[in-house]
Tab-separated table of C-alpha atoms in Angstrom:
chain	number	residue	atom	x	y	z
W	22	UNK	CA	-0.152	-0.212	-0.021
W	23	UNK	CA	1.392	3.390	-0.775
W	24	UNK	CA	-0.377	6.871	-0.155
W	25	UNK	CA	0.047	9.669	-2.721
W	26	UNK	CA	-2.118	12.086	-1.795
W	27	UNK	CA	-1.889	12.354	2.285
W	28	UNK	CA	0.673	11.976	4.291
W	29	UNK	CA	0.751	8.742	6.728
W	30	UNK	CA	0.569	9.575	10.585
W	31	UNK	CA	1.314	6.771	12.253
W	32	UNK	CA	3.272	6.027	15.573
W	33	UNK	CA	4.488	3.668	18.121
W	34	UNK	CA	3.880	4.738	21.278
W	35	UNK	CA	5.446	2.911	24.508
W	36	UNK	CA	2.877	3.041	27.965
W	37	UNK	CA	2.676	1.327	31.083
W	38	UNK	CA	-0.722	0.667	30.505
W	39	UNK	CA	0.257	-1.176	27.310
W	40	UNK	CA	2.126	-0.295	24.169
W	41	UNK	CA	-0.127	0.936	21.024
W	42	UNK	CA	0.103	1.924	17.651
W	43	UNK	CA	-1.771	5.365	16.430
W	44	UNK	CA	-3.097	5.483	12.695
W	45	UNK	CA	-4.645	8.954	12.038
W	46	UNK	CA	-7.543	8.649	9.785
W	47	UNK	CA	-6.077	8.336	6.171
W	48	UNK	CA	-6.541	7.054	2.481
W	49	UNK	CA	-4.508	4.542	1.071
W	50	UNK	CA	-3.903	3.547	-2.855
W	51	UNK	CA	-4.065	-0.064	-3.420
W	52	UNK	CA	-4.428	-1.045	-7.659
W	53	UNK	CA	-6.050	1.637	-8.126
W	54	UNK	CA	-8.194	1.927	-5.562
W	55	UNK	CA	-8.799	4.613	-3.152
W	56	UNK	CA	-9.419	3.047	0.599
W	57	UNK	CA	-9.537	5.386	3.494
W	58	UNK	CA	-10.033	4.481	7.162
W	59	UNK	CA	-10.986	6.112	10.149
W	60	UNK	CA	-8.341	6.921	13.137
W	61	UNK	CA	-7.504	4.038	15.091
W	62	UNK	CA	-5.562	3.035	18.113
W	63	UNK	CA	-4.283	-0.410	17.908
W	64	UNK	CA	-2.950	-2.025	20.985
W	65	UNK	CA	0.242	-3.932	20.667
W	66	UNK	CA	1.810	-6.383	22.451
W	67	UNK	CA	5.554	-6.235	21.621
W	68	UNK	CA	6.110	-9.907	23.652
W	69	UNK	CA	3.631	-11.744	21.824
W	70	UNK	CA	3.631	-9.688	18.628
W	71	UNK	CA	-0.280	-9.328	18.649
W	72	UNK	CA	-1.981	-6.524	17.477
W	73	UNK	CA	-5.732	-5.987	18.434
W	74	UNK	CA	-7.649	-4.025	15.866
W	75	UNK	CA	-10.613	-2.080	17.584
W	76	UNK	CA	-13.728	-1.683	15.427
W	77	UNK	CA	-13.015	0.861	12.644
W	78	UNK	CA	-14.778	2.515	9.729
W	79	UNK	CA	-13.018	1.335	6.213
W	80	UNK	CA	-14.403	2.573	2.913
W	81	UNK	CA	-13.366	1.041	-0.714
W	82	UNK	CA	-14.449	4.350	-2.775
W	83	UNK	CA	-17.106	3.146	-5.377
W	84	UNK	CA	-17.524	-0.276	-3.979
W	85	UNK	CA	-17.928	-1.129	-0.228
W	86	UNK	CA	-18.130	-0.008	3.390
W	87	UNK	CA	-17.289	-1.968	6.181
W	88	UNK	CA	-16.305	-1.893	9.951
W	89	UNK	CA	-13.469	-4.349	10.924
W	90	UNK	CA	-12.159	-5.426	14.243
W	91	UNK	CA	-10.097	-8.355	14.956
W	92	UNK	CA	-6.257	-9.379	15.682
W	93	UNK	CA	-3.194	-10.266	14.148
W	94	UNK	CA	-0.215	-12.430	15.500
W	95	UNK	CA	2.851	-11.460	13.803
W	96	UNK	CA	4.966	-14.076	15.109
W	97	UNK	CA	2.491	-17.149	13.985
W	98	UNK	CA	1.412	-15.415	11.164
W	99	UNK	CA	-1.790	-15.806	11.980
W	100	UNK	CA	-4.954	-13.280	11.883
W	101	UNK	CA	-8.920	-13.526	12.681
W	102	UNK	CA	-10.815	-10.319	11.185
W	103	UNK	CA	-14.677	-9.788	11.573
W	104	UNK	CA	-15.845	-7.725	8.661
W	105	UNK	CA	-19.078	-6.196	8.815
W	106	UNK	CA	-20.062	-5.143	5.224
W	107	UNK	CA	-22.468	-2.011	5.314
W	108	UNK	CA	-22.709	-1.614	1.549
W	109	UNK	CA	-21.290	-3.268	-1.367
W	110	UNK	CA	-21.599	-2.656	-5.319
W	111	UNK	CA	-19.109	-4.289	-7.740
W	112	UNK	CA	-19.117	-4.899	-11.250
W	113	UNK	CA	-22.917	-5.653	-11.437
W	114	UNK	CA	-23.279	-7.584	-7.912
W	115	UNK	CA	-24.803	-5.454	-5.196
W	116	UNK	CA	-25.645	-6.463	-1.805
W	117	UNK	CA	-29.245	-6.499	-0.738
W	118	UNK	CA	-28.612	-5.956	3.179
W	119	UNK	CA	-26.412	-4.069	4.897
W	120	UNK	CA	-24.563	-5.399	8.132
W	121	UNK	CA	-23.267	-8.738	5.958
W	122	UNK	CA	-20.686	-10.006	9.004
W	123	UNK	CA	-18.114	-12.180	7.715
W	124	UNK	CA	-14.874	-13.932	9.363
W	125	UNK	CA	-11.979	-13.928	6.976
W	126	UNK	CA	-8.973	-15.862	8.744
W	127	UNK	CA	-5.347	-16.073	7.501
W	128	UNK	CA	-3.146	-19.115	8.628
W	129	UNK	CA	-1.433	-19.648	5.405
W	130	UNK	CA	-4.235	-19.515	3.486
W	131	UNK	CA	-7.324	-17.157	3.771
W	132	UNK	CA	-10.586	-18.463	4.768
W	133	UNK	CA	-13.692	-16.287	4.580
W	134	UNK	CA	-16.947	-17.250	6.310
W	135	UNK	CA	-20.091	-16.027	6.590
W	136	UNK	CA	-22.536	-17.819	8.911
W	137	UNK	CA	-25.877	-15.651	8.465
W	138	UNK	CA	-27.265	-15.339	4.920
W	139	UNK	CA	-25.795	-12.914	2.330
W	140	UNK	CA	-28.527	-11.605	0.086
W	141	UNK	CA	-27.349	-10.493	-3.387
W	142	UNK	CA	-28.581	-9.158	-6.717
W	143	UNK	CA	-26.443	-9.645	-9.731
W	144	UNK	CA	-27.806	-7.958	-13.020
W	145	UNK	CA	-30.911	-7.937	-11.140
W	146	UNK	CA	-31.399	-11.511	-10.336
W	147	UNK	CA	-31.596	-12.463	-6.229
W	148	UNK	CA	-29.110	-14.774	-4.597
W	149	UNK	CA	-29.101	-15.698	-1.717
W	150	UNK	CA	-25.686	-17.673	0.320
W	151	UNK	CA	-25.775	-19.729	3.019
W	152	UNK	CA	-22.985	-21.286	4.991
W	153	UNK	CA	-20.469	-19.616	3.098
W	154	UNK	CA	-16.861	-21.228	3.202
W	155	UNK	CA	-14.285	-19.913	0.864
W	156	UNK	CA	-10.658	-20.908	0.952
W	157	UNK	CA	-7.702	-19.098	-0.755
W	158	UNK	CA	-4.330	-20.083	-1.251
W	159	UNK	CA	-1.254	-19.564	-3.941
W	160	UNK	CA	-2.835	-22.817	-6.052
W	161	UNK	CA	-6.245	-22.584	-5.652
W	162	UNK	CA	-9.848	-20.802	-4.415
W	163	UNK	CA	-12.478	-23.281	-3.469
W	164	UNK	CA	-15.698	-22.420	-2.555
W	165	UNK	CA	-17.031	-25.342	-0.098
W	166	UNK	CA	-20.248	-26.475	1.343
W	167	UNK	CA	-22.263	-23.444	0.239
W	168	UNK	CA	-25.917	-23.277	-0.065
W	169	UNK	CA	-26.931	-20.717	-3.101
W	170	UNK	CA	-30.535	-19.928	-4.471
W	171	UNK	CA	-30.671	-18.360	-7.450
W	172	UNK	CA	-34.069	-16.416	-7.369
W	173	UNK	CA	-36.945	-18.240	-7.726
W	174	UNK	CA	-35.439	-20.557	-10.095
W	175	UNK	CA	-32.932	-23.461	-8.166
W	176	UNK	CA	-31.818	-24.208	-5.020
W	177	UNK	CA	-28.172	-26.169	-4.622
W	178	UNK	CA	-25.102	-26.446	-2.589
W	179	UNK	CA	-22.172	-25.812	-4.267
W	180	UNK	CA	-18.448	-27.135	-4.203
W	181	UNK	CA	-16.036	-25.206	-6.386
W	182	UNK	CA	-12.315	-25.485	-7.187
W	183	UNK	CA	-10.347	-23.240	-9.348
W	184	UNK	CA	-6.641	-23.683	-10.059
W	185	UNK	CA	-5.170	-20.626	-10.551
W	186	UNK	CA	-1.937	-21.789	-12.463
W	187	UNK	CA	-4.317	-23.975	-15.035
W	188	UNK	CA	-7.205	-21.942	-14.916
W	189	UNK	CA	-9.174	-24.688	-14.719
W	190	UNK	CA	-12.235	-25.333	-12.294
W	191	UNK	CA	-14.496	-27.756	-11.185
W	192	UNK	CA	-17.815	-27.494	-10.115
W	193	UNK	CA	-20.284	-29.759	-8.100
W	194	UNK	CA	-23.687	-28.875	-7.499
W	195	UNK	CA	-25.447	-31.453	-4.824
W	196	UNK	CA	-29.458	-31.331	-3.737
W	197	UNK	CA	-29.754	-29.414	-7.290
W	198	UNK	CA	-33.578	-28.105	-7.378
């Protein structure tokens, strides 16, 4: 990430009640997207190399807004984030609800889960995703045991595996109704 328009203001503070990293409200550029984050204070444990992320408002311009919280364990290369997407609109896909809660884990691979139903619209057709479970790593993108309803037309359990190297996919539909 780099910032061209606003200088980043961040500081590491050592205090008897606990160390913390302060980050001012800022804009970031990532792959031609502007990302805005609100001011935040990140409690940091130097002994365990753990960073706690308090609930923070994040905006990806012309795409999404969300509240993000969680923790990052630098020593173990592990993170757990809760991402509450307030609104989402990208390339014809629109969230039909606010407050879509996702759990995002990283432990060598990225796992995205949603316990609650997710309601989307794609080109005017309504979709409902239940038990969403996605895994991403360097080799594969996988959708595991996710229930999907497409309008009034179809309901199925989706399993999918995309091989990033060969650009080939395997998709399995179970309980196809």
